Short mmCIF file of C-alpha atoms and ligand atoms in Angstrom, two decimals:
data_model
loop_
_atom_site.label_atom_id
_atom_site.label_comp_id
_atom_site.label_asym_id
_atom_site.label_seq_id
_atom_site.Cartn_x
_atom_site.Cartn_y
_atom_site.Cartn_z
CA UNK A 22 99.39 112.08 83.99
CA UNK A 23 102.25 112.13 86.47
CA UNK A 24 102.41 115.49 88.22
CA UNK A 25 104.54 117.36 90.73
CA UNK A 26 104.84 120.94 91.99
CA UNK A 27 108.28 122.49 91.64
CA UNK A 28 110.51 125.52 91.49
CA UNK A 29 112.56 125.96 88.33
CA UNK A 30 115.85 127.83 88.45
CA UNK A 31 117.45 131.07 87.33
CA UNK A 32 120.24 130.83 84.77
CA UNK A 33 122.82 131.56 87.48
CA UNK A 34 121.68 128.68 89.70
CA UNK A 35 121.40 126.37 86.70
CA UNK A 36 124.99 127.14 85.72
CA UNK A 37 126.19 126.27 89.23
CA UNK A 38 124.26 122.98 89.08
CA UNK A 39 125.73 122.15 85.67
CA UNK A 40 129.22 122.70 87.06
CA UNK A 41 128.38 120.40 89.98
CA UNK A 42 127.19 117.74 87.51
CA UNK A 43 130.43 118.03 85.52
CA UNK A 44 132.47 117.70 88.71
CA UNK A 45 130.46 114.65 89.77
CA UNK A 46 130.68 113.06 86.33
CA UNK A 47 134.48 113.42 86.32
CA UNK A 48 134.68 111.40 89.57
CA UNK A 49 132.23 108.66 88.68
CA UNK A 50 132.21 105.47 86.64
CA UNK A 51 128.61 105.68 85.58
CA UNK A 52 125.43 107.50 86.48
CA UNK A 53 122.14 108.80 85.23
CA UNK A 54 122.82 112.55 85.30
CA UNK A 55 119.89 114.97 85.31
CA UNK A 56 119.49 116.66 81.93
CA UNK A 57 119.95 120.46 82.23
CA UNK A 58 116.34 121.21 81.27
CA UNK A 59 115.08 118.80 83.96
CA UNK A 60 116.82 120.42 86.95
CA UNK A 61 114.22 121.54 89.51
CA UNK A 62 113.30 121.56 93.20
CA UNK A 63 110.23 119.46 94.00
CA UNK A 64 107.83 120.97 96.55
CA UNK A 65 105.19 118.24 96.39
CA UNK A 66 105.00 115.01 94.43
CA UNK A 67 101.40 114.30 93.37
CA UNK A 68 101.75 111.26 91.12
CA UNK A 69 99.00 110.17 88.73
CA UNK A 70 96.14 112.65 88.42
CA UNK A 71 94.09 114.35 85.70
CA UNK A 72 92.65 116.92 88.10
CA UNK A 73 94.69 119.96 87.07
CA UNK A 74 91.94 122.47 88.04
CA UNK A 75 91.97 121.29 91.66
CA UNK A 76 95.78 121.51 91.83
CA UNK A 77 95.74 124.97 90.25
CA UNK A 78 93.35 126.09 92.98
CA UNK A 79 95.67 124.69 95.66
CA UNK A 80 98.66 126.50 94.19
CA UNK A 81 96.72 129.77 93.93
CA UNK A 82 95.55 129.51 97.54
CA UNK A 83 99.02 128.70 98.89
CA UNK A 84 100.99 131.34 96.98
CA UNK A 85 103.35 133.47 99.08
CA UNK A 86 105.13 136.67 98.04
CA UNK A 87 108.33 136.14 96.02
CA UNK A 88 111.22 135.13 98.29
CA UNK A 89 114.96 134.47 98.18
CA UNK A 90 116.38 130.96 98.19
CA UNK A 91 120.02 129.90 98.39
CA UNK A 92 121.56 126.80 96.86
CA UNK A 93 124.14 125.39 99.26
CA UNK A 94 126.08 122.19 99.75
CA UNK A 95 125.70 118.73 98.32
CA UNK A 96 125.14 115.18 99.50
CA UNK A 97 123.60 111.86 98.57
CA UNK A 98 120.84 109.47 99.57
CA UNK A 99 122.48 106.15 98.61
CA UNK A 100 123.25 106.39 94.89
CA UNK A 101 121.06 109.50 94.36
CA UNK A 102 123.21 112.66 94.46
CA UNK A 103 121.82 116.09 95.22
CA UNK A 104 122.60 119.74 95.73
CA UNK A 105 121.02 121.27 98.83
CA UNK A 106 119.07 124.38 99.77
CA UNK A 107 119.95 126.60 102.73
CA UNK A 108 117.42 126.34 105.58
CA UNK A 109 114.53 128.56 104.53
CA UNK A 110 111.42 129.15 106.67
CA UNK A 111 109.40 130.66 103.81
CA UNK A 112 110.13 127.68 101.56
CA UNK A 113 109.28 125.31 104.41
CA UNK A 114 105.96 127.01 105.09
CA UNK A 115 105.10 127.09 101.37
CA UNK A 116 105.70 123.34 101.16
CA UNK A 117 103.64 122.68 104.30
CA UNK A 118 100.75 124.80 102.99
CA UNK A 119 100.81 123.03 99.62
CA UNK A 120 100.92 119.56 101.11
CA UNK A 121 98.20 120.27 103.69
CA UNK A 122 95.91 121.80 101.07
CA UNK A 123 96.56 118.98 98.57
CA UNK A 124 95.60 116.42 101.21
CA UNK A 125 92.49 118.41 102.17
CA UNK A 126 91.61 118.43 98.45
CA UNK A 127 91.77 114.62 98.33
CA UNK A 128 95.29 114.01 97.01
CA UNK A 129 97.34 111.25 98.57
CA UNK A 130 100.57 113.05 99.49
CA UNK A 131 103.29 111.06 101.21
CA UNK A 132 103.94 111.99 104.84
CA UNK A 133 107.76 111.80 104.63
CA UNK A 134 109.46 114.92 105.96
CA UNK A 135 110.42 117.46 103.31
CA UNK A 136 114.15 117.39 102.63
CA UNK A 137 114.68 120.04 99.97
CA UNK A 138 117.10 118.70 97.39
CA UNK A 139 117.92 119.07 93.73
CA UNK A 140 118.67 115.67 92.25
CA UNK A 141 121.69 115.91 89.96
CA UNK A 142 122.38 112.18 89.45
CA UNK A 143 120.76 108.83 90.06
CA UNK A 144 122.29 105.32 90.13
CA UNK A 145 125.76 106.80 90.41
CA UNK A 146 128.73 104.46 90.75
CA UNK A 147 132.27 105.51 91.63
CA UNK A 148 135.45 103.80 92.76
CA UNK A 149 136.17 106.32 95.52
CA UNK A 150 133.96 108.57 97.62
CA UNK A 151 133.07 111.59 95.51
CA UNK A 152 133.25 115.15 96.71
CA UNK A 153 131.85 118.18 94.96
CA UNK A 154 131.92 121.83 95.97
CA UNK A 155 128.93 124.03 95.31
CA UNK A 156 129.36 127.79 95.65
CA UNK A 157 126.48 129.34 97.61
CA UNK A 158 124.18 130.99 95.09
CA UNK A 159 120.90 132.84 95.69
CA UNK A 160 117.92 133.44 93.48
CA UNK A 161 114.53 135.08 93.77
CA UNK A 162 111.72 132.53 93.68
CA UNK A 163 108.93 134.25 91.78
CA UNK A 164 107.08 131.32 90.23
CA UNK A 165 105.69 127.98 91.35
CA UNK A 166 105.14 125.44 88.58
CA UNK A 167 102.90 122.42 88.19
CA UNK A 168 105.00 120.01 86.13
CA UNK A 169 104.03 116.98 84.07
CA UNK A 170 106.54 114.12 83.90
CA UNK A 171 106.53 111.76 80.92
CA UNK A 172 108.81 109.68 78.72
CA UNK A 173 109.07 111.05 75.22
CA UNK A 174 111.14 108.86 72.88
CA UNK A 175 112.62 107.24 75.97
CA UNK A 176 113.67 110.58 77.48
CA UNK A 177 112.30 111.71 80.82
CA UNK A 178 110.66 115.05 79.97
CA UNK A 179 109.13 117.63 82.31
CA UNK A 180 106.68 120.22 81.01
CA UNK A 181 105.02 123.05 82.93
CA UNK A 182 101.24 122.68 82.77
CA UNK A 183 100.51 125.64 85.09
CA UNK A 184 102.64 128.42 86.49
CA UNK A 185 101.74 130.76 89.35
CA UNK A 186 103.64 134.03 89.54
CA UNK A 187 104.42 134.94 93.15
P1 2AM B 25 113.81 112.81 93.47
O1 2AM B 25 114.57 113.74 92.59
O2 2AM B 25 114.33 112.73 94.85
O3 2AM B 25 113.59 111.46 92.82
C1 2AM B 25 109.73 114.11 89.76
O4 2AM B 25 109.77 112.73 89.84
C2 2AM B 25 110.15 114.74 91.04
O5 2AM B 25 109.30 114.34 92.12
C3 2AM B 25 111.58 114.42 91.46
O6 2AM B 25 112.15 115.61 91.94
C4 2AM B 25 111.40 113.41 92.57
O7 2AM B 25 112.35 113.47 93.60
C5 2AM B 25 110.10 113.86 93.18
N1 2AM B 25 109.44 112.79 93.93
C6 2AM B 25 109.10 112.84 95.23
N2 2AM B 25 108.47 111.73 95.61
C7 2AM B 25 108.45 110.91 94.53
C8 2AM B 25 107.94 109.60 94.30
N3 2AM B 25 107.31 108.91 95.26
N4 2AM B 25 108.12 109.09 93.10
C9 2AM B 25 108.76 109.78 92.11
N5 2AM B 25 109.23 111.03 92.25
C10 2AM B 25 109.07 111.59 93.46
#
């Protein structure tokens, strides 16, 4: 199965992201907008694996105490549009620990630098440059989730297969 490790959001952050999606949608011609239940922040993308026990062990070993995280700003990588995360040393070190431990456990984790982002739309087209405003919003991160990604009836669906309370 296709797996990734992620943070899911509080209702308050989700509401801000949904407003950002509405704002983006109103300025675009077309786009593949993230469904509300799929909004997340990826910490590590694992890809195809059946070895959930090994990944659970990694997550357990890397857990840090609950911490605050702030959603801030927006941008795009080509036609992929995202909402950003304020610079956060605890988040950064959590991601580094997870990736290092996953590699040491035999998983092939890409070496690209971690750019924390919440994808809100893919393949977006617009006539004019789009601009969205995202009010800074904080939440307590108190859970790290191992998520399974699959297509169910054509819909991209993410399901938590393990959750670690911080
Ligand atoms: P993205 O939003 O920038 O596409 C599930 O696919 C999650 O894993 C998404 O958040 C996706 O980031 C992230 N991801 C990171 N590397 C990926 C890869 N090589 N292929 C697919 N998804 C990847």
